[in-house]
Coordinates of N, CA and C and ligand atoms in Angstrom, one line a residue:
M1 N -68.8 -40.7 52.9 CA -68.0 -41.4 53.8 C -66.7 -40.7 53.9
P2 N -66.2 -40.5 55.0 CA -64.8 -39.9 55.1 C -63.8 -40.9 54.7
S3 N -62.6 -40.4 54.2 CA -61.6 -41.4 53.8 C -60.4 -41.2 54.6
S4 N -59.5 -42.2 54.6 CA -58.3 -42.2 55.4 C -57.3 -41.3 54.6
H5 N -56.6 -40.3 55.3 CA -55.6 -39.5 54.5 C -54.4 -40.4 54.0
P6 N -53.9 -40.3 52.8 CA -52.8 -41.1 52.4 C -51.5 -40.9 53.2
A7 N -51.3 -39.6 53.8 CA -50.0 -39.4 54.4 C -50.3 -39.6 56.1
F8 N -51.5 -39.6 56.4 CA -51.8 -39.7 57.8 C -53.0 -40.8 58.0
A9 N -52.5 -42.0 58.2 CA -53.4 -43.1 58.2 C -54.3 -43.1 59.4
N10 N -53.8 -42.4 60.4 CA -54.8 -42.4 61.7 C -55.9 -41.3 61.6
V11 N -55.9 -40.6 60.4 CA -56.9 -39.5 60.3 C -57.8 -39.7 59.2
K12 N -59.2 -39.6 59.6 CA -60.2 -39.7 58.6 C -60.7 -38.3 58.2
V13 N -60.6 -37.9 56.9 CA -60.9 -36.6 56.4 C -62.3 -36.6 55.8
Y14 N -63.1 -35.5 56.3 CA -64.5 -35.5 55.9 C -64.7 -34.5 54.7
D15 N -64.5 -35.1 53.5 CA -64.6 -34.1 52.3 C -66.0 -34.0 51.8
H16 N -66.9 -34.3 52.6 CA -68.4 -34.1 52.1 C -68.6 -32.7 51.7
P17 N -69.4 -32.5 50.6 CA -69.6 -31.1 50.0 C -70.2 -30.1 51.0
L18 N -71.2 -30.7 51.8 CA -71.8 -29.8 52.8 C -70.8 -29.4 53.8
I19 N -70.0 -30.2 54.3 CA -69.1 -29.9 55.4 C -68.1 -28.8 54.8
Q20 N -67.6 -29.1 53.6 CA -66.5 -28.3 52.9 C -67.2 -26.9 52.7
H21 N -68.4 -26.8 52.3 CA -69.1 -25.5 52.0 C -69.2 -24.7 53.2
K22 N -69.6 -25.3 54.3 CA -69.7 -24.6 55.6 C -68.3 -24.2 56.2
L23 N -67.3 -25.1 56.0 CA -66.0 -24.8 56.5 C -65.4 -23.6 55.8
T24 N -65.7 -23.5 54.4 CA -65.2 -22.3 53.6 C -65.8 -21.0 54.1
I25 N -67.0 -21.1 54.6 CA -67.7 -19.8 55.0 C -67.1 -19.5 56.3
M26 N -66.7 -20.5 57.1 CA -66.0 -20.1 58.5 C -64.7 -19.7 58.3
R27 N -64.0 -20.1 57.4 CA -62.6 -19.6 57.1 C -62.6 -18.1 56.7
D28 N -63.6 -17.6 56.1 CA -63.7 -16.2 55.7 C -63.7 -15.2 56.8
K29 N -62.8 -14.4 56.9 CA -62.5 -13.5 58.0 C -63.7 -12.5 58.3
R30 N -64.5 -12.4 57.2 CA -65.7 -11.4 57.3 C -66.8 -12.2 58.0
T31 N -66.8 -13.5 58.2 CA -67.9 -14.2 58.9 C -68.1 -13.8 60.3
R32 N -69.2 -13.5 60.7 CA -69.4 -12.9 62.1 C -69.6 -14.1 63.1
H33 N -69.5 -13.8 64.3 CA -69.3 -14.8 65.3 C -70.6 -15.7 65.5
E34 N -71.8 -15.1 65.2 CA -73.0 -15.9 65.4 C -73.2 -17.0 64.2
Q35 N -72.8 -16.6 63.1 CA -72.8 -17.6 61.8 C -71.6 -18.5 62.1
F36 N -70.5 -18.1 62.5 CA -69.3 -19.0 62.8 C -69.7 -20.1 63.7
R37 N -70.3 -19.7 64.8 CA -70.8 -20.7 65.8 C -71.8 -21.6 65.4
Q38 N -72.7 -21.1 64.6 CA -73.8 -21.8 64.0 C -73.2 -23.0 63.1
L39 N -72.3 -22.5 62.2 CA -71.8 -23.5 61.2 C -70.9 -24.5 61.9
L40 N -70.2 -24.2 63.0 CA -69.3 -25.1 63.7 C -70.2 -26.2 64.3
N41 N -71.3 -25.8 64.8 CA -72.2 -26.7 65.4 C -72.8 -27.7 64.4
Q42 N -73.2 -27.1 63.2 CA -73.7 -27.9 62.2 C -72.7 -28.9 61.6
I43 N -71.5 -28.5 61.4 CA -70.4 -29.5 61.0 C -70.3 -30.5 62.0
A44 N -70.2 -30.1 63.3 CA -70.0 -31.1 64.3 C -71.1 -32.2 64.3
G45 N -72.3 -31.8 64.1 CA -73.5 -32.7 64.0 C -73.3 -33.6 62.7
L46 N -72.8 -33.1 61.6 CA -72.7 -33.9 60.5 C -71.5 -35.0 60.6
M47 N -70.5 -34.5 61.3 CA -69.4 -35.5 61.6 C -69.7 -36.4 62.7
A48 N -70.6 -36.1 63.5 CA -71.0 -37.0 64.8 C -71.6 -38.3 64.2
Y49 N -72.5 -38.2 63.2 CA -73.0 -39.4 62.6 C -72.0 -40.5 62.2
E50 N -70.9 -40.0 61.5 CA -69.9 -41.0 61.0 C -69.1 -41.3 62.2
V51 N -68.7 -40.5 63.0 CA -67.9 -40.8 64.2 C -68.4 -41.8 65.0
S52 N -69.7 -41.9 65.0 CA -70.4 -42.9 65.9 C -70.5 -44.3 65.3
R53 N -70.0 -44.5 64.0 CA -70.2 -45.7 63.4 C -69.6 -46.9 64.0
N54 N -68.5 -46.7 64.7 CA -67.8 -47.9 65.3 C -68.1 -48.1 66.8
L55 N -69.2 -47.3 67.3 CA -69.4 -47.5 68.7 C -69.8 -48.9 69.1
P56 N -69.4 -49.4 70.3 CA -69.7 -50.8 70.6 C -71.2 -50.8 70.9
V57 N -71.9 -52.0 70.4 CA -73.4 -52.1 70.7 C -73.6 -53.5 71.3
R58 N -74.8 -53.6 71.9 CA -75.3 -54.9 72.3 C -76.6 -55.2 71.8
A59 N -76.9 -56.5 71.7 CA -78.3 -56.9 71.2 C -79.2 -56.8 72.4
V60 N -80.4 -56.3 72.2 CA -81.5 -56.4 73.2 C -82.8 -56.8 72.5
D61 N -83.7 -57.4 73.4 CA -85.1 -57.7 73.0 C -86.0 -56.6 73.4
V62 N -86.9 -56.2 72.5 CA -87.9 -55.2 72.7 C -89.2 -55.6 72.3
E63 N -90.2 -55.3 73.2 CA -91.6 -55.8 72.9 C -92.3 -54.8 72.1
T64 N -92.6 -55.0 70.8 CA -93.3 -54.1 70.0 C -94.8 -54.3 70.2
P65 N -95.8 -53.6 69.7 CA -97.2 -53.8 69.9 C -97.5 -55.2 69.3
V66 N -96.7 -55.8 68.5 CA -97.1 -57.0 67.8 C -96.3 -58.3 68.4
A67 N -95.0 -58.2 68.6 CA -94.1 -59.3 68.9 C -92.8 -58.8 69.5
I68 N -92.0 -59.8 70.0 CA -90.7 -59.5 70.4 C -89.7 -59.1 69.1
A69 N -89.0 -58.1 69.2 CA -88.1 -57.7 68.1 C -86.7 -57.8 68.7
R70 N -85.7 -58.2 67.9 CA -84.3 -58.2 68.3 C -83.8 -56.8 67.9
G71 N -83.3 -56.0 68.9 CA -82.8 -54.7 68.5 C -81.4 -54.6 69.0
T72 N -80.9 -53.4 68.8 CA -79.5 -53.1 69.1 C -79.5 -51.8 69.9
Q73 N -78.7 -51.7 70.9 CA -78.4 -50.5 71.7 C -76.9 -50.2 71.9
L74 N -76.5 -48.9 72.1 CA -75.2 -48.7 72.4 C -74.9 -49.4 73.7
A75 N -73.6 -50.0 73.8 CA -73.3 -50.9 74.8 C -73.0 -50.1 76.1
A76 N -72.5 -48.9 76.0 CA -72.1 -48.2 77.2 C -72.3 -46.8 77.0
P77 N -72.4 -45.9 77.9 CA -72.6 -44.5 77.7 C -71.4 -43.9 77.1
T78 N -71.7 -43.1 76.2 CA -70.5 -42.3 75.5 C -70.3 -41.0 76.2
T79 N -69.1 -40.6 76.3 CA -68.7 -39.3 77.0 C -68.2 -38.4 75.9
I80 N -68.9 -37.3 75.7 CA -68.3 -36.3 74.9 C -67.4 -35.3 75.8
V81 N -66.3 -35.0 75.2 CA -65.2 -34.2 76.0 C -64.9 -33.0 75.3
P82 N -65.4 -31.9 75.5 CA -65.1 -30.6 74.8 C -63.9 -30.1 75.6
I83 N -62.9 -29.6 74.7 CA -61.7 -28.9 75.3 C -62.2 -27.4 75.3
L84 N -62.2 -26.8 76.4 CA -62.7 -25.5 76.7 C -61.6 -24.5 76.1
R85 N -61.9 -23.5 75.5 CA -63.3 -23.0 75.3 C -64.0 -23.5 74.0
A86 N -63.1 -23.5 73.0 CA -63.7 -23.6 71.6 C -64.5 -24.9 71.5
G87 N -64.2 -26.0 72.1 CA -64.9 -27.2 72.0 C -66.3 -27.1 72.3
L88 N -66.6 -26.2 73.2 CA -68.0 -26.1 73.7 C -68.9 -25.8 72.5
A89 N -68.4 -25.1 71.5 CA -69.3 -24.8 70.3 C -69.5 -25.9 69.4
M90 N -69.0 -27.1 69.8 CA -69.4 -28.4 68.9 C -70.4 -29.2 69.7
M91 N -70.6 -28.8 71.0 CA -71.5 -29.7 71.8 C -73.0 -29.8 71.4
D92 N -73.6 -28.7 70.9 CA -75.0 -28.8 70.5 C -75.1 -29.8 69.3
G93 N -74.2 -29.8 68.4 CA -74.2 -30.6 67.3 C -74.0 -32.1 67.8
F94 N -73.1 -32.3 68.6 CA -73.0 -33.7 69.2 C -74.2 -34.2 70.0
L95 N -74.6 -33.3 70.9 CA -75.7 -33.8 71.8 C -77.1 -34.0 71.1
A96 N -77.2 -33.4 69.9 CA -78.4 -33.6 69.1 C -78.4 -35.1 68.7
L97 N -77.3 -35.6 68.5 CA -77.2 -37.1 68.1 C -77.1 -38.0 69.3
F98 N -76.5 -37.5 70.4 CA -76.3 -38.2 71.5 C -76.9 -37.6 72.7
P99 N -78.3 -37.5 72.8 CA -78.8 -36.7 73.9 C -78.6 -37.3 75.1
E100 N -78.3 -38.6 75.2 CA -78.1 -39.3 76.6 C -76.6 -39.4 77.0
A101 N -75.8 -38.7 76.1 CA -74.3 -38.8 76.4 C -73.9 -38.1 77.7
H102 N -72.9 -38.5 78.2 CA -72.3 -37.8 79.5 C -71.3 -36.7 78.8
V103 N -71.0 -35.8 79.6 CA -70.0 -34.7 79.3 C -68.9 -34.6 80.2
A104 N -67.7 -34.6 79.7 CA -66.5 -34.3 80.5 C -65.9 -33.1 80.1
H105 N -65.8 -32.1 80.9 CA -65.3 -30.8 80.5 C -63.6 -30.8 80.8
I106 N -62.9 -30.4 79.8 CA -61.4 -30.2 80.2 C -61.0 -28.8 79.7
G107 N -60.6 -27.9 80.6 CA -60.2 -26.6 80.3 C -58.8 -26.5 80.1
I108 N -58.3 -26.1 78.9 CA -56.9 -25.9 78.5 C -56.8 -24.7 77.7
Y109 N -55.8 -23.9 77.9 CA -55.4 -22.8 76.9 C -54.0 -22.8 76.6
R110 N -53.7 -22.2 75.5 CA -52.3 -22.2 75.1 C -51.6 -20.9 75.6
D111 N -50.5 -21.1 76.2 CA -49.8 -19.9 76.7 C -49.4 -19.1 75.4
E112 N -49.7 -17.7 75.5 CA -49.6 -16.9 74.2 C -48.1 -16.9 73.7
K113 N -47.2 -17.0 74.5 CA -45.8 -17.0 74.0 C -45.2 -18.3 73.6
T114 N -45.4 -19.3 74.5 CA -44.9 -20.6 74.1 C -45.7 -21.5 73.4
A115 N -47.0 -21.4 73.5 CA -48.0 -22.2 72.8 C -48.1 -23.5 73.6
K116 N -47.6 -23.6 74.8 CA -47.6 -24.8 75.6 C -48.9 -24.8 76.4
P117 N -49.6 -26.0 76.5 CA -50.8 -26.1 77.1 C -50.9 -25.8 78.5
V118 N -51.9 -25.1 79.0 CA -52.1 -24.9 80.5 C -53.5 -25.4 80.9
T119 N -53.6 -26.3 81.8 CA -54.8 -26.9 82.2 C -55.4 -26.1 83.4
Y120 N -56.6 -25.7 83.3 CA -57.3 -25.0 84.4 C -58.5 -25.7 84.9
Y121 N -59.0 -26.7 84.2 CA -60.2 -27.3 84.8 C -60.3 -28.8 84.2
A122 N -60.8 -29.7 85.1 CA -61.2 -31.1 84.5 C -62.2 -31.6 85.4
K123 N -63.4 -31.9 84.7 CA -64.5 -32.6 85.5 C -65.0 -33.7 84.7
M124 N -64.9 -34.9 85.2 CA -65.2 -36.1 84.4 C -66.3 -36.9 85.1
P125 N -67.2 -37.6 84.3 CA -68.2 -38.5 85.0 C -67.4 -39.6 85.7
P126 N -67.9 -40.1 86.9 CA -67.1 -41.0 87.6 C -66.9 -42.4 86.8
D127 N -67.9 -42.7 86.0 CA -67.8 -44.0 85.2 C -67.3 -43.8 83.8
I128 N -66.5 -42.7 83.6 CA -66.0 -42.4 82.2 C -65.3 -43.6 81.6
A129 N -64.5 -44.4 82.3 CA -63.8 -45.5 81.7 C -64.7 -46.7 81.1
R130 N -65.9 -46.6 81.5 CA -67.0 -47.8 81.1 C -67.2 -47.6 79.6
G131 N -67.1 -46.5 79.0 CA -67.6 -46.4 77.6 C -66.6 -45.6 76.8
P132 N -67.0 -45.4 75.6 CA -66.1 -44.5 74.6 C -66.1 -43.1 74.9
A133 N -65.0 -42.4 74.7 CA -64.9 -41.0 74.9 C -64.5 -40.4 73.5
I134 N -65.3 -39.2 73.3 CA -65.1 -38.5 72.0 C -64.6 -37.1 72.3
V135 N -63.3 -36.8 72.1 CA -62.8 -35.5 72.4 C -63.2 -34.5 71.2
V136 N -63.7 -33.3 71.6 CA -64.0 -32.3 70.5 C -63.4 -31.1 70.7
D137 N -62.7 -30.5 69.7 CA -62.0 -29.2 69.7 C -61.9 -28.9 68.2
P138 N -62.3 -27.7 67.8 CA -62.1 -27.3 66.4 C -60.7 -27.3 65.8
M139 N -59.6 -26.9 66.7 CA -58.3 -26.7 66.1 C -57.4 -27.7 66.8
L140 N -56.6 -28.3 65.9 CA -55.4 -29.2 66.3 C -54.3 -28.5 65.7
A141 N -53.5 -27.8 66.5 CA -52.3 -26.9 66.0 C -51.0 -27.6 66.2
T142 N -50.4 -27.3 67.4 CA -49.2 -28.0 67.8 C -49.5 -29.4 68.3
G143 N -50.7 -29.5 68.7 CA -51.2 -30.8 69.3 C -51.1 -30.9 70.8
G144 N -50.4 -29.8 71.4 CA -50.2 -29.8 72.8 C -51.5 -29.9 73.7
S145 N -52.5 -29.3 73.3 CA -53.8 -29.3 74.0 C -54.4 -30.8 73.9
A146 N -54.4 -31.3 72.7 CA -55.0 -32.6 72.5 C -54.3 -33.7 73.2
V147 N -52.9 -33.6 73.1 CA -52.1 -34.6 73.8 C -52.4 -34.7 75.3
H148 N -52.4 -33.5 75.8 CA -52.7 -33.4 77.3 C -54.1 -33.8 77.6
A149 N -55.1 -33.5 76.9 CA -56.5 -33.9 77.1 C -56.6 -35.4 77.0
V150 N -55.9 -36.0 76.0 CA -56.0 -37.6 76.0 C -55.2 -38.2 77.2
D151 N -54.1 -37.6 77.5 CA -53.4 -38.0 78.8 C -54.3 -38.1 80.0
L152 N -55.1 -37.0 80.1 CA -56.0 -36.9 81.2 C -57.1 -38.0 81.2
L153 N -57.6 -38.3 80.0 CA -58.5 -39.4 79.8 C -58.0 -40.7 80.0
K154 N -56.8 -40.9 79.6 CA -56.1 -42.3 79.8 C -55.8 -42.5 81.3
N155 N -55.4 -41.3 82.0 CA -55.2 -41.4 83.5 C -56.5 -41.8 84.1
A156 N -57.7 -41.4 83.7 CA -58.9 -41.6 84.2 C -59.5 -43.2 83.8
G157 N -58.7 -43.9 83.0 CA -59.0 -45.1 82.7 C -59.6 -45.4 81.3
C158 N -59.7 -44.3 80.6 CA -60.4 -44.6 79.2 C -59.5 -45.3 78.2
T159 N -60.1 -46.1 77.5 CA -59.3 -47.0 76.5 C -59.9 -46.8 75.2
D160 N -61.0 -46.3 75.0 CA -61.7 -46.1 73.6 C -61.8 -44.6 73.4
I161 N -60.9 -43.9 72.8 CA -60.9 -42.5 72.6 C -60.7 -42.1 71.2
Q162 N -61.6 -41.3 70.7 CA -61.5 -40.6 69.4 C -61.4 -39.1 69.5
M163 N -60.9 -38.5 68.5 CA -60.9 -37.0 68.6 C -61.4 -36.4 67.3
V164 N -62.3 -35.5 67.5 CA -62.9 -34.8 66.4 C -62.5 -33.3 66.3
V165 N -61.9 -32.9 65.1 CA -61.4 -31.6 65.0 C -62.0 -31.0 63.6
L166 N -62.0 -29.7 63.5 CA -62.4 -29.1 62.3 C -61.2 -29.0 61.4
V167 N -60.1 -28.3 61.9 CA -58.9 -28.1 61.0 C -57.7 -28.7 61.8
A168 N -57.0 -29.3 61.2 CA -55.8 -30.0 61.7 C -54.5 -29.5 61.0
A169 N -53.4 -29.3 61.7 CA -52.2 -29.1 61.1 C -51.3 -30.3 61.1
P170 N -50.5 -30.7 60.1 CA -49.7 -31.8 60.1 C -48.8 -31.9 61.3
E171 N -48.4 -30.8 61.9 CA -47.5 -30.8 63.1 C -48.3 -31.4 64.3
G172 N -49.6 -31.1 64.5 CA -50.5 -31.5 65.5 C -50.8 -33.0 65.3
I173 N -51.0 -33.4 64.1 CA -51.4 -34.8 63.9 C -50.2 -35.6 64.2
N174 N -48.9 -35.2 63.8 CA -47.7 -36.0 64.2 C -47.5 -36.1 65.7
A175 N -47.6 -35.0 66.4 CA -47.4 -34.9 67.8 C -48.5 -35.9 68.5
L176 N -49.7 -35.8 68.0 CA -50.7 -36.7 68.7 C -50.4 -38.1 68.3
R177 N -50.0 -38.4 67.1 CA -49.8 -39.8 66.7 C -48.5 -40.4 67.6
K178 N -47.6 -39.5 67.8 CA -46.3 -40.0 68.5 C -46.7 -40.3 70.0
A179 N -47.6 -39.3 70.6 CA -47.9 -39.5 72.0 C -49.0 -40.6 72.2
H180 N -50.0 -40.7 71.2 CA -51.1 -41.6 71.3 C -51.4 -42.3 70.1
P181 N -50.5 -43.3 69.7 CA -50.7 -43.9 68.4 C -52.0 -44.6 68.2
D182 N -52.7 -45.0 69.3 CA -54.0 -45.7 69.2 C -55.2 -44.8 69.0
L183 N -55.0 -43.3 69.0 CA -56.1 -42.5 68.8 C -56.6 -42.4 67.5
R184 N -58.0 -42.4 67.2 CA -58.5 -42.2 65.9 C -58.8 -40.6 65.8
I185 N -58.4 -40.0 64.8 CA -58.7 -38.6 64.5 C -59.6 -38.5 63.4
H186 N -60.7 -37.6 63.6 CA -61.5 -37.1 62.5 C -61.4 -35.7 62.3
A187 N -61.1 -35.3 61.0 CA -60.9 -33.9 60.6 C -61.7 -33.5 59.4
A188 N -62.2 -32.2 59.5 CA -62.8 -31.8 58.2 C -61.8 -31.3 57.3
A189 N -60.6 -31.0 57.7 CA -59.6 -30.4 56.8 C -58.1 -30.7 57.4
I190 N -57.2 -31.0 56.6 CA -55.8 -31.0 57.1 C -55.1 -29.7 56.2
D191 N -54.7 -28.8 57.0 CA -54.1 -27.5 56.4 C -52.6 -27.8 56.2
E192 N -52.0 -26.7 55.7 CA -50.6 -26.8 55.2 C -49.5 -26.9 56.4
R193 N -49.7 -25.9 57.4 CA -48.6 -26.0 58.3 C -49.0 -24.9 59.4
L194 N -48.1 -24.8 60.5 CA -48.1 -23.7 61.5 C -47.4 -22.5 61.1
N195 N -47.7 -21.3 61.5 CA -46.8 -20.1 61.2 C -45.9 -19.9 62.4
E196 N -45.2 -18.9 62.5 CA -44.2 -18.6 63.5 C -44.9 -18.4 64.9
R197 N -46.3 -18.0 64.9 CA -47.0 -17.9 66.1 C -47.8 -19.1 66.4
F198 N -47.6 -20.2 65.7 CA -48.2 -21.4 66.0 C -49.7 -21.4 65.6
Y199 N -50.0 -20.6 64.7 CA -51.4 -20.6 64.2 C -51.5 -21.5 62.9
I200 N -52.6 -22.1 62.7 CA -52.6 -22.9 61.4 C -52.8 -22.0 60.1
V201 N -52.1 -22.5 59.2 CA -52.1 -21.7 57.8 C -52.7 -22.7 56.8
P202 N -53.7 -22.2 56.1 CA -54.4 -21.0 56.1 C -55.4 -20.9 57.4
G203 N -55.9 -22.1 57.8 CA -56.7 -22.0 59.1 C -57.9 -21.2 59.0
L204 N -58.3 -20.6 60.2 CA -59.5 -19.8 60.3 C -59.2 -18.8 61.4
G205 N -58.0 -18.7 61.9 CA -57.7 -17.8 62.9 C -57.9 -18.3 64.3
D206 N -58.2 -17.5 65.3 CA -58.3 -18.1 66.7 C -59.8 -18.5 66.9
A207 N -60.1 -19.7 66.9 CA -61.4 -20.3 66.9 C -62.2 -19.8 68.2
G208 N -61.5 -19.8 69.3 CA -62.3 -19.4 70.5 C -62.7 -17.9 70.4
D209 N -61.8 -17.1 69.9 CA -62.2 -15.6 69.8 C -63.3 -15.4 68.7
R210 N -63.2 -16.2 67.7 CA -64.2 -16.1 66.6 C -65.6 -16.6 67.1
I211 N -65.6 -17.6 67.9 CA -66.8 -18.2 68.5 C -67.4 -17.3 69.4
F212 N -66.7 -16.7 70.3 CA -67.2 -15.9 71.5 C -67.1 -14.5 71.3
G213 N -66.5 -14.0 70.1 CA -66.5 -12.5 69.9 C -65.5 -11.8 70.8
T214 N -64.4 -12.6 71.3 CA -63.5 -11.9 72.2 C -62.2 -11.3 71.6
A215 N -62.2 -11.3 70.2 CA -61.0 -10.8 69.6 C -61.0 -9.2 69.7
Ligands
PRP301 C1 -57.2 -23.4 70.8 C2 -58.0 -24.5 70.4 C3 -57.3 -25.7 70.9 C4 -55.8 -25.3 70.9 C5 -55.1 -25.9 69.8 O1 -57.5 -23.1 72.1 O2 -59.3 -24.5 70.6 O3 -57.6 -26.1 72.2 O4 -55.9 -23.7 70.7 O5 -53.8 -25.5 69.8 P1 -52.5 -26.6 70.1 O6 -52.8 -27.7 69.2 O7 -51.3 -25.8 69.8 O8 -52.6 -26.9 71.5 P2 -57.0 -21.8 72.8 O9 -55.6 -22.2 73.5 O10 -56.9 -20.7 71.9 O11 -58.0 -21.6 74.0 P3 -59.5 -21.1 74.0 O12 -60.3 -22.1 73.3 O13 -59.8 -20.9 75.4 O14 -59.6 -19.8 73.3
URA302 N1 -55.8 -22.2 68.0 C1 -56.7 -21.6 67.2 O1 -57.7 -21.2 67.6 N2 -56.3 -21.3 66.0 C2 -55.0 -21.8 65.4 O2 -54.8 -21.6 64.3 C3 -54.2 -22.5 66.4 C4 -54.6 -22.7 67.6

């Protein structure tokens, strides 16, 4: 079970040994992009199970070969929201558990000098507001990209939003909490701080570059 962080009550930290083992391999600068990508998807899948614990459900009757059984189904379609590019590499892990989920793509990159978010794409399912939305992105650094993605979802009418990240910086958590105090955050690790180039320390470097081999 993930636990709430004592200093960041809105963040659940996933200290499961398997997740931490895989994350440690990902942090290693010698890890190649194919393994990096595979491990990220595996961690996403492990986190997806716990993230889905509080999804709204409804009771349904189903006819078994023997009798009527009272069952449970998810009450509304869940939308997974990868922030491009790096969030894409968490999608297989999530869709393995939510094969029927809808997907909303939000394209945001950080300006290299200012680290301010630049949005270049947004495509959402028309009924996105009906159900929960789960934003996925491996890195929460200044929080600019995440704050902006959640702004877009709220403007589209979403009221049940969670965010899943691999590594979070305290600066990003604080920015997100200030802008969206209602947002639940799930993280595999909370690192020390940002450096002068707004990279997470110790972090794992540029996630997008390490996933797609573009460094
Ligand atoms: C990375 C990461 C987040 C963002 C986090 O994306 O995947 O989206 O940085 O930083 P922030 O919290 O300071 O906004 P990047 O801008 O490198 O784009 P990319 O995924 O296209 O490489
Ligand atoms: N984006 C990344 O990919 N890595 C960081 O450390 C910060 C932002």
